[in-house]
Short mmCIF file of C-alpha atoms and ligand atoms in Angstrom, two decimals:
data_model
loop_
_atom_site.label_atom_id
_atom_site.label_comp_id
_atom_site.label_asym_id
_atom_site.label_seq_id
_atom_site.Cartn_x
_atom_site.Cartn_y
_atom_site.Cartn_z
CA MET T 3 0.06 -0.25 0.00
CA SER T 4 0.90 3.07 -0.32
CA ARG T 5 3.19 6.07 1.66
CA LEU T 6 0.20 8.12 1.52
CA VAL T 7 -2.67 6.57 3.40
CA ASN T 8 -0.73 8.17 7.08
CA ASP T 9 1.62 9.92 6.51
CA GLU T 10 0.66 13.52 7.19
CA THR T 11 3.59 15.09 5.63
CA ALA T 12 3.45 13.57 2.37
CA TYR T 13 0.18 15.70 1.30
CA GLN T 14 1.45 18.78 2.57
CA SER T 15 4.39 18.28 0.48
CA ILE T 16 1.70 17.87 -2.61
CA PHE T 17 -0.15 21.05 -1.27
CA GLU T 18 3.10 22.78 -1.37
CA GLU T 19 3.22 21.75 -4.99
CA LEU T 20 0.32 22.27 -5.83
CA HIS T 21 0.21 25.63 -3.98
CA GLN T 22 3.31 26.22 -5.89
CA HIS T 23 2.67 25.43 -9.76
CA PRO T 24 -0.84 26.84 -10.27
CA GLU T 25 -2.64 26.28 -14.00
CA LEU T 26 -5.57 28.54 -15.35
CA SER T 27 -8.74 26.77 -15.97
CA LEU T 28 -8.93 24.98 -18.25
CA HIS T 29 -5.01 24.60 -18.59
CA GLU T 30 -4.23 22.53 -15.88
CA TYR T 31 -2.64 19.90 -17.55
CA GLU T 32 0.49 18.98 -15.24
CA THR T 33 -1.47 19.02 -12.59
CA THR T 34 -3.80 16.84 -13.52
CA ALA T 35 -0.85 14.94 -14.74
CA LYS T 36 0.41 15.59 -11.06
CA ILE T 37 -3.16 13.61 -9.52
CA ARG T 38 -3.20 11.30 -11.94
CA ASP T 39 0.10 10.17 -10.64
CA TRP T 40 -0.55 9.87 -7.35
CA LEU T 41 -3.70 8.03 -7.78
CA GLN T 42 -2.56 5.30 -9.72
CA GLU T 43 0.60 5.60 -6.92
CA GLN T 44 -2.64 4.07 -5.08
CA SER T 45 -4.06 1.49 -7.02
CA ILE T 46 -6.87 3.61 -8.14
CA THR T 47 -8.25 3.19 -11.34
CA LEU T 48 -8.68 5.90 -13.27
CA ARG T 49 -12.19 6.36 -15.48
CA GLU T 50 -11.81 7.19 -18.53
CA THR T 51 -12.48 10.95 -20.76
CA SER T 52 -12.73 13.22 -23.08
CA LEU T 53 -11.40 16.28 -21.43
CA PRO T 54 -8.05 17.15 -22.06
CA THR T 55 -7.29 18.35 -18.05
CA GLY T 56 -9.42 17.06 -14.82
CA VAL T 57 -8.81 13.41 -13.27
CA PHE T 58 -11.99 11.16 -13.06
CA ALA T 59 -11.68 7.97 -10.23
CA GLU T 60 -13.54 5.32 -8.65
CA ILE T 61 -13.71 2.75 -4.95
CA SER T 62 -15.58 0.42 -5.15
CA GLY T 63 -16.44 -1.08 -2.58
CA ASP T 64 -19.88 -3.57 -2.81
CA PRO T 65 -19.78 -2.70 -6.95
CA ASN T 66 -24.40 -3.66 -6.60
CA GLY T 67 -24.11 -0.59 -3.48
CA PRO T 68 -25.12 3.43 -4.32
CA ALA T 69 -22.11 5.94 -6.05
CA VAL T 70 -21.54 9.13 -4.38
CA GLY T 71 -19.03 11.48 -6.03
CA LEU T 72 -16.67 13.25 -4.24
CA ARG T 73 -15.55 16.60 -5.82
CA ALA T 74 -12.95 19.20 -6.01
CA ASP T 75 -12.16 21.43 -8.12
CA ILE T 76 -7.91 22.39 -8.87
CA ASP T 77 -7.29 25.00 -10.57
CA ALA T 78 -6.39 28.41 -10.46
CA LEU T 79 -6.40 32.60 -10.65
CA PRO T 80 -4.54 34.78 -13.06
CA ILE T 81 -3.38 36.93 -10.16
CA HIS T 82 0.20 37.55 -8.52
CA GLU T 83 0.57 36.44 -5.79
CA GLN T 84 1.57 38.45 -2.67
CA THR T 85 1.93 36.25 0.06
CA ASP T 86 5.66 35.28 1.99
CA LEU T 87 5.20 31.23 2.06
CA PRO T 88 7.44 29.70 1.47
CA TYR T 89 6.44 27.98 -1.39
CA LYS T 90 4.32 30.59 -2.79
CA SER T 91 3.90 30.73 -6.33
CA ARG T 92 5.99 29.73 -9.53
CA ASN T 93 3.79 30.44 -12.08
CA GLU T 94 4.28 34.25 -12.02
CA GLY T 95 0.98 36.19 -12.82
CA VAL T 96 -0.90 33.10 -11.42
CA MET T 97 -2.05 31.40 -8.09
CA HIS T 98 -3.70 29.48 -6.02
CA ALA T 99 -5.94 32.17 -4.82
CA CYS T 100 -9.60 30.45 -4.19
CA GLY T 101 -7.17 27.46 -2.28
CA HIS T 102 -8.67 25.39 -4.59
CA ASP T 103 -4.86 23.74 -4.12
CA PHE T 104 -6.73 22.53 -0.65
CA HIS T 105 -9.27 20.41 -1.57
CA THR T 106 -7.27 19.30 -4.19
CA THR T 107 -4.83 17.59 -1.52
CA ALA T 108 -7.60 16.73 0.73
CA LEU T 109 -9.09 14.93 -2.37
CA LEU T 110 -6.33 12.85 -2.60
CA TRP T 111 -6.10 12.92 0.71
CA ALA T 112 -9.86 10.59 0.89
CA ALA T 113 -8.93 8.50 -1.55
CA ALA T 114 -6.22 7.28 0.42
CA LEU T 115 -8.27 6.86 3.87
CA LEU T 116 -10.74 4.93 1.42
CA LYS T 117 -8.14 2.97 -1.41
CA GLN T 118 -7.46 1.38 2.46
CA ASN T 119 -10.29 0.94 3.84
CA GLN T 120 -11.98 -0.34 -0.17
CA ALA T 121 -13.40 -4.04 0.54
CA ASN T 122 -15.34 -2.69 3.74
CA LEU T 123 -16.50 0.29 1.34
CA PRO T 124 -20.73 -0.63 1.22
CA GLY T 125 -21.20 1.29 -2.54
CA THR T 126 -18.70 2.50 -4.82
CA VAL T 127 -16.83 6.27 -4.49
CA ARG T 128 -16.61 8.36 -6.94
CA LEU T 129 -13.59 10.76 -7.60
CA ILE T 130 -13.88 14.29 -9.42
CA PHE T 131 -11.32 15.93 -9.47
CA GLN T 132 -13.09 18.63 -11.47
CA PRO T 133 -11.47 21.31 -14.00
CA ALA T 134 -12.16 25.66 -14.98
CA GLU T 135 -14.53 26.22 -11.36
CA GLU T 136 -13.60 29.54 -11.61
CA THR T 137 -14.06 30.31 -15.70
CA GLY T 138 -17.96 27.68 -14.71
CA HIS T 139 -17.43 25.98 -17.60
CA GLY T 140 -15.60 23.21 -15.64
CA GLY T 141 -18.70 21.73 -14.07
CA LEU T 142 -20.40 21.29 -17.25
CA LYS T 143 -18.20 19.94 -19.54
CA VAL T 144 -17.37 17.46 -16.89
CA VAL T 145 -21.38 16.35 -16.74
CA LYS T 146 -21.45 16.30 -20.29
CA ASP T 147 -18.25 13.43 -20.14
CA GLY T 148 -20.37 11.59 -18.43
CA GLN T 149 -19.10 11.85 -15.58
CA LEU T 150 -21.61 12.03 -13.33
CA LYS T 151 -24.09 8.47 -14.95
CA GLY T 152 -24.72 6.05 -11.99
CA LEU T 153 -23.90 8.58 -9.61
CA ASP T 154 -26.84 8.71 -6.33
CA THR T 155 -25.19 11.71 -4.88
CA VAL T 156 -22.38 14.08 -4.85
CA ILE T 157 -20.85 16.02 -2.07
CA GLY T 158 -17.82 18.67 -2.32
CA ILE T 159 -15.99 21.74 -0.97
CA HIS T 160 -14.76 25.13 -0.10
CA ASN T 161 -11.97 26.21 1.98
CA LYS T 162 -13.55 29.07 4.19
CA PRO T 163 -11.43 31.49 5.55
CA ASP T 164 -13.72 32.90 7.83
CA LEU T 165 -14.34 29.29 9.56
CA PRO T 166 -11.73 28.52 12.13
CA VAL T 167 -9.63 25.16 11.15
CA GLY T 168 -12.04 22.32 12.46
CA THR T 169 -14.93 23.40 12.07
CA ILE T 170 -17.50 22.57 9.44
CA GLY T 171 -20.21 24.91 7.39
CA VAL T 172 -23.54 23.08 6.07
CA LYS T 173 -26.84 23.33 5.52
CA THR T 174 -30.28 23.04 3.61
CA GLY T 175 -31.12 24.61 0.95
CA PRO T 176 -29.22 27.55 -0.88
CA LEU T 177 -25.71 28.36 0.00
CA MET T 178 -23.85 29.90 -2.77
CA ALA T 179 -25.25 32.48 -4.96
CA ALA T 180 -26.82 31.88 -8.65
CA CYS T 181 -24.26 34.13 -10.80
CA ASP T 182 -25.31 35.56 -13.84
CA LYS T 183 -24.63 39.11 -15.81
CA PHE T 184 -26.20 41.09 -18.02
CA LYS T 185 -24.99 43.80 -20.75
CA ILE T 186 -28.14 47.26 -21.51
CA THR T 187 -28.21 48.98 -23.97
CA PHE T 188 -30.37 52.10 -24.30
CA HIS T 189 -30.43 53.29 -27.77
CA GLY T 190 -31.88 56.84 -29.07
CA ILE T 191 -30.55 60.14 -31.39
CA GLY T 192 -28.30 61.77 -30.38
CA GLY T 193 -27.87 65.55 -30.62
CA HIS T 194 -27.77 69.23 -29.74
CA ALA T 195 -27.43 69.36 -25.88
CA ALA T 196 -29.65 72.42 -26.24
CA ILE T 197 -31.53 70.82 -28.85
CA PRO T 198 -32.93 68.16 -26.96
CA GLU T 199 -36.58 67.74 -29.01
CA ARG T 200 -34.98 67.05 -31.66
CA THR T 201 -32.87 64.21 -29.78
CA ARG T 202 -34.70 60.85 -28.41
CA ASP T 203 -32.03 60.79 -24.44
CA PRO T 204 -30.65 57.25 -23.44
CA ILE T 205 -29.43 58.81 -20.44
CA VAL T 206 -32.90 59.69 -19.25
CA ALA T 207 -34.03 56.73 -20.29
CA ALA T 208 -30.73 55.28 -18.81
CA SER T 209 -30.89 56.19 -15.53
CA SER T 210 -34.81 55.83 -15.33
CA PHE T 211 -33.41 52.06 -15.56
CA VAL T 212 -30.67 52.24 -13.10
CA GLN T 213 -33.23 53.84 -10.06
CA THR T 214 -36.25 51.14 -10.85
CA ALA T 215 -33.90 48.17 -11.33
CA GLN T 216 -32.92 49.13 -7.83
CA THR T 217 -36.75 48.40 -6.56
CA ILE T 218 -37.13 44.36 -7.09
CA VAL T 219 -35.37 43.51 -4.28
CA SER T 220 -37.07 45.55 -1.49
CA ARG T 221 -40.37 45.94 -4.16
CA ASN T 222 -40.51 42.25 -5.64
CA ILE T 223 -38.38 39.98 -3.54
CA SER T 224 -39.69 38.51 -0.77
CA PRO T 225 -37.17 40.06 2.15
CA LYS T 226 -37.14 36.54 3.88
CA HIS T 227 -34.81 35.92 1.08
CA GLU T 228 -31.77 37.24 -0.17
CA ALA T 229 -30.63 38.72 -3.97
CA VAL T 230 -28.54 41.56 -5.34
CA VAL T 231 -29.65 43.54 -7.69
CA SER T 232 -25.40 45.31 -8.82
CA ILE T 233 -25.05 47.83 -11.88
CA THR T 234 -21.36 48.24 -11.65
CA SER T 235 -21.11 50.87 -15.52
CA ILE T 236 -22.99 53.04 -16.68
CA HIS T 237 -21.67 54.62 -20.26
CA GLY T 238 -22.74 57.04 -22.59
CA GLY T 239 -21.78 60.26 -24.39
CA ASP T 240 -18.46 62.09 -24.50
CA VAL T 241 -18.56 66.03 -24.38
CA TRP T 242 -20.90 68.79 -22.25
CA ASN T 243 -23.08 69.44 -25.10
CA VAL T 244 -24.41 66.72 -27.28
CA LEU T 245 -26.54 64.23 -26.51
CA PRO T 246 -25.55 60.72 -27.10
CA GLY T 247 -27.15 58.92 -29.14
CA GLU T 248 -26.81 55.42 -27.25
CA VAL T 249 -25.84 54.32 -23.12
CA GLU T 250 -24.54 51.23 -21.94
CA LEU T 251 -24.74 49.96 -18.39
CA LEU T 252 -23.38 46.55 -16.80
CA GLY T 253 -24.16 44.64 -14.37
CA THR T 254 -24.48 41.46 -11.96
CA VAL T 255 -27.76 39.23 -10.75
CA ARG T 256 -27.13 37.38 -7.22
CA THR T 257 -29.90 35.10 -6.47
CA PHE T 258 -30.23 31.93 -3.93
CA TYR T 259 -33.07 30.86 -5.26
CA ASP T 260 -35.06 29.95 -9.84
CA GLN T 261 -38.33 31.76 -8.74
CA ASP T 262 -36.14 34.58 -7.94
CA ARG T 263 -32.96 34.50 -10.13
CA ASP T 264 -37.16 34.10 -13.15
CA LEU T 265 -38.74 36.92 -11.46
CA ILE T 266 -35.80 39.49 -11.92
CA ILE T 267 -35.38 38.38 -15.02
CA ASP T 268 -38.76 38.95 -16.03
CA ARG T 269 -38.58 42.23 -13.59
CA PHE T 270 -35.95 43.83 -16.66
CA ALA T 271 -37.68 43.16 -19.53
CA GLU T 272 -41.23 44.50 -18.14
CA ILE T 273 -39.14 47.76 -17.34
CA ALA T 274 -37.27 48.27 -20.27
CA ASP T 275 -41.11 47.77 -22.33
CA GLY T 276 -42.80 50.41 -20.86
CA LEU T 277 -39.01 52.96 -20.54
CA GLN T 278 -39.47 52.25 -24.24
CA LYS T 279 -42.65 53.87 -24.88
CA ALA T 280 -42.23 56.34 -21.69
CA CYS T 281 -38.80 57.22 -22.80
CA ASN T 282 -39.27 56.93 -26.85
CA VAL T 283 -36.67 54.85 -27.22
CA GLN T 284 -34.89 51.38 -28.21
CA ILE T 285 -33.84 49.41 -25.03
CA ALA T 286 -32.08 45.91 -26.00
CA VAL T 287 -31.58 43.27 -22.49
CA GLU T 288 -28.54 41.10 -22.86
CA TRP T 289 -28.10 37.79 -20.20
CA GLY T 290 -25.08 36.23 -19.65
CA GLN T 291 -26.42 33.14 -17.52
CA GLY T 292 -23.82 31.95 -14.94
CA THR T 293 -23.51 28.86 -13.20
CA PRO T 294 -26.99 28.43 -11.18
CA SER T 295 -27.20 28.64 -7.22
CA VAL T 296 -25.71 25.56 -4.75
CA PHE T 297 -28.53 24.46 -3.32
CA ASN T 298 -28.19 21.71 -0.37
CA ASP T 299 -30.47 17.86 -0.93
CA GLU T 300 -32.03 17.42 2.23
CA LYS T 301 -32.00 14.34 2.67
CA ILE T 302 -28.15 13.93 1.91
CA THR T 303 -27.30 16.95 3.78
CA ARG T 304 -29.19 15.53 7.03
CA ILE T 305 -26.99 12.41 6.83
CA VAL T 306 -23.31 13.94 6.09
CA ARG T 307 -24.01 16.28 9.27
CA GLU T 308 -24.81 13.77 11.33
CA ALA T 309 -21.41 11.70 10.54
CA ASN T 310 -19.62 14.09 11.24
CA GLU T 311 -21.30 16.08 13.75
CA ASN T 312 -19.50 14.37 16.79
CA GLU T 313 -16.06 14.25 15.41
CA VAL T 314 -15.61 18.16 14.42
CA GLN T 315 -18.04 21.37 14.79
CA VAL T 316 -20.15 21.70 12.58
CA VAL T 317 -22.11 24.78 12.12
CA THR T 318 -24.25 26.30 10.33
CA PRO T 319 -23.59 28.60 7.96
CA GLU T 320 -23.87 32.16 6.27
CA VAL T 321 -24.85 31.89 3.05
CA SER T 322 -22.63 33.49 0.27
CA VAL T 323 -23.19 35.31 -2.64
CA ALA T 324 -20.34 33.81 -4.34
CA GLY T 325 -20.36 31.60 -6.40
CA ASP T 326 -19.36 27.81 -7.50
CA ASP T 327 -20.28 25.73 -10.74
CA PHE T 328 -21.00 22.61 -7.96
CA SER T 329 -24.66 23.61 -8.48
CA CYS T 330 -24.09 22.46 -12.38
CA PHE T 331 -23.31 18.91 -10.82
CA GLN T 332 -26.42 19.55 -8.29
CA ARG T 333 -28.77 20.14 -11.15
CA GLU T 334 -27.82 16.28 -12.22
CA VAL T 335 -27.83 14.33 -8.52
CA PRO T 336 -28.59 15.44 -4.90
CA GLY T 337 -25.26 16.69 -3.67
CA VAL T 338 -24.70 18.42 -1.00
CA PHE T 339 -21.70 21.09 -0.83
CA ALA T 340 -19.96 22.89 2.51
CA PHE T 341 -17.70 25.20 4.09
CA VAL T 342 -14.30 24.16 5.53
CA GLY T 343 -12.92 26.20 7.85
CA SER T 344 -9.58 27.59 6.64
CA ASN T 345 -8.33 29.95 8.65
CA GLY T 346 -6.78 32.16 7.12
CA PRO T 347 -6.57 36.40 7.18
CA GLU T 348 -7.83 37.31 4.44
CA ASP T 349 -11.13 36.19 1.89
CA TRP T 350 -11.07 34.34 -1.79
CA HIS T 351 -9.26 35.55 -4.80
CA HIS T 352 -7.72 38.49 -2.30
CA PRO T 353 -3.50 38.16 -3.81
CA ALA T 354 -2.48 37.76 -0.25
CA PHE T 355 -5.01 34.44 0.48
CA HIS T 356 -3.66 31.52 2.03
CA VAL T 357 -4.62 28.47 3.63
CA ASP T 358 -3.83 27.46 6.93
CA PRO T 359 -2.91 23.74 6.04
CA GLU T 360 -4.04 22.07 9.03
CA GLY T 361 -7.29 22.43 8.05
CA ILE T 362 -7.16 19.36 5.40
CA ARG T 363 -6.58 16.68 7.51
CA ILE T 364 -10.14 17.50 8.49
CA ALA T 365 -11.08 18.44 4.90
CA ALA T 366 -10.12 14.90 4.08
CA GLU T 367 -12.03 13.12 7.14
CA PHE T 368 -15.12 14.67 5.96
CA TYR T 369 -14.80 13.36 2.61
CA TYR T 370 -14.03 10.08 3.68
CA ARG T 371 -16.92 9.91 6.34
CA SER T 372 -19.63 11.51 4.46
CA ALA T 373 -18.53 8.79 1.74
CA VAL T 374 -18.84 6.45 4.19
CA ALA T 375 -22.59 7.57 5.39
CA VAL T 376 -24.63 8.14 2.95
CA LEU T 377 -23.13 5.14 0.87
CA LYS T 378 -24.76 3.26 3.72
CA ALA T 379 -28.43 4.68 3.98
CA LEU T 380 -28.54 4.36 0.75
CA LYS T 381 -27.13 0.82 0.88
CA ASP T 382 -29.86 0.57 3.62
CA SER T 383 -32.67 2.43 2.17
CA ASN T 384 -31.66 1.07 -0.84
CA VAL T 385 -32.38 4.80 -2.53
CA HIS T 386 -30.36 3.25 -5.45
ZN1 ZN I 1 -12.66 31.07 -6.80
ZN1 ZN I 2 -12.67 27.80 -4.90
#
């Protein structure tokens, strides 16, 4: 058996190795090769894939039992690292600033624990090392590659810098936001600022849109649901004495429930429609649909909570308005996403972000314990 099973220092070196060599989304070639090597070193069966990056593997105890997927993302960000870590990034301008090196190491560790106990596993554990989470494209590629086929459930984690090491944050229902973006173009007729009657002013229309859009969260969404509408860019005109012919707005919408997401899309269309008539301009609304919200299944969440609450501190976390494309998996099979305390000074995507590597062992054990508990519960209830 592998040296990796119980050797904590081996995981510290794997983590440092990954941290020193971060790779951008869909370019995780070296990371992929290393993960494959580490898994093969433990005689873990790799699954075939058509994806150039990402690794998929399987550990099967009872082949007729249920199947659970464990997911870690493996990509890094285009950020110049500003830490003093002895193992800081050697890839200039690329950094593991979201801690996906933490997730990858934890899943490798969990894989070793699962492999060691393979004979006793009441089903199959599929290991999903997912590429390109940061661009929001990887999750869907993994689904389309068939890597979720045959799974009964899926479990994922994200490190959480504001939770101490030894704490797991897990809750039923919404955990992370759906992240959409939009562009709205107001087409009017420009002209002399002193002769407005010959123009169709897109600035007045755009200003009304900004004001009215801000009533959606306060007047149309239930006060019990979190949601954000932010207009982040407004462009039109160049000089003080000419009315422009066009104004462009950019922004983002964050929601946790599908009905709120749909409602905001509808309200944008209605407001645009009304303003077209009121302001006599043409308004084009373009939606950039991002990943849906991370939404945890009630039953699987309960099993995972119960399996962990005697071993670590389990808390109910606040929702995060950031997103994670683990949500694409949850649209295929019910699943749970959990926060694992990593006790960092900075939040995700900060150039000085770093995790406490002590949290990796907690994350590995969380993966292991949760997978075994879920397999057992599903087998007992004959759900699969
Ligand atoms: Zn991130
Ligand atoms: Zn992340």
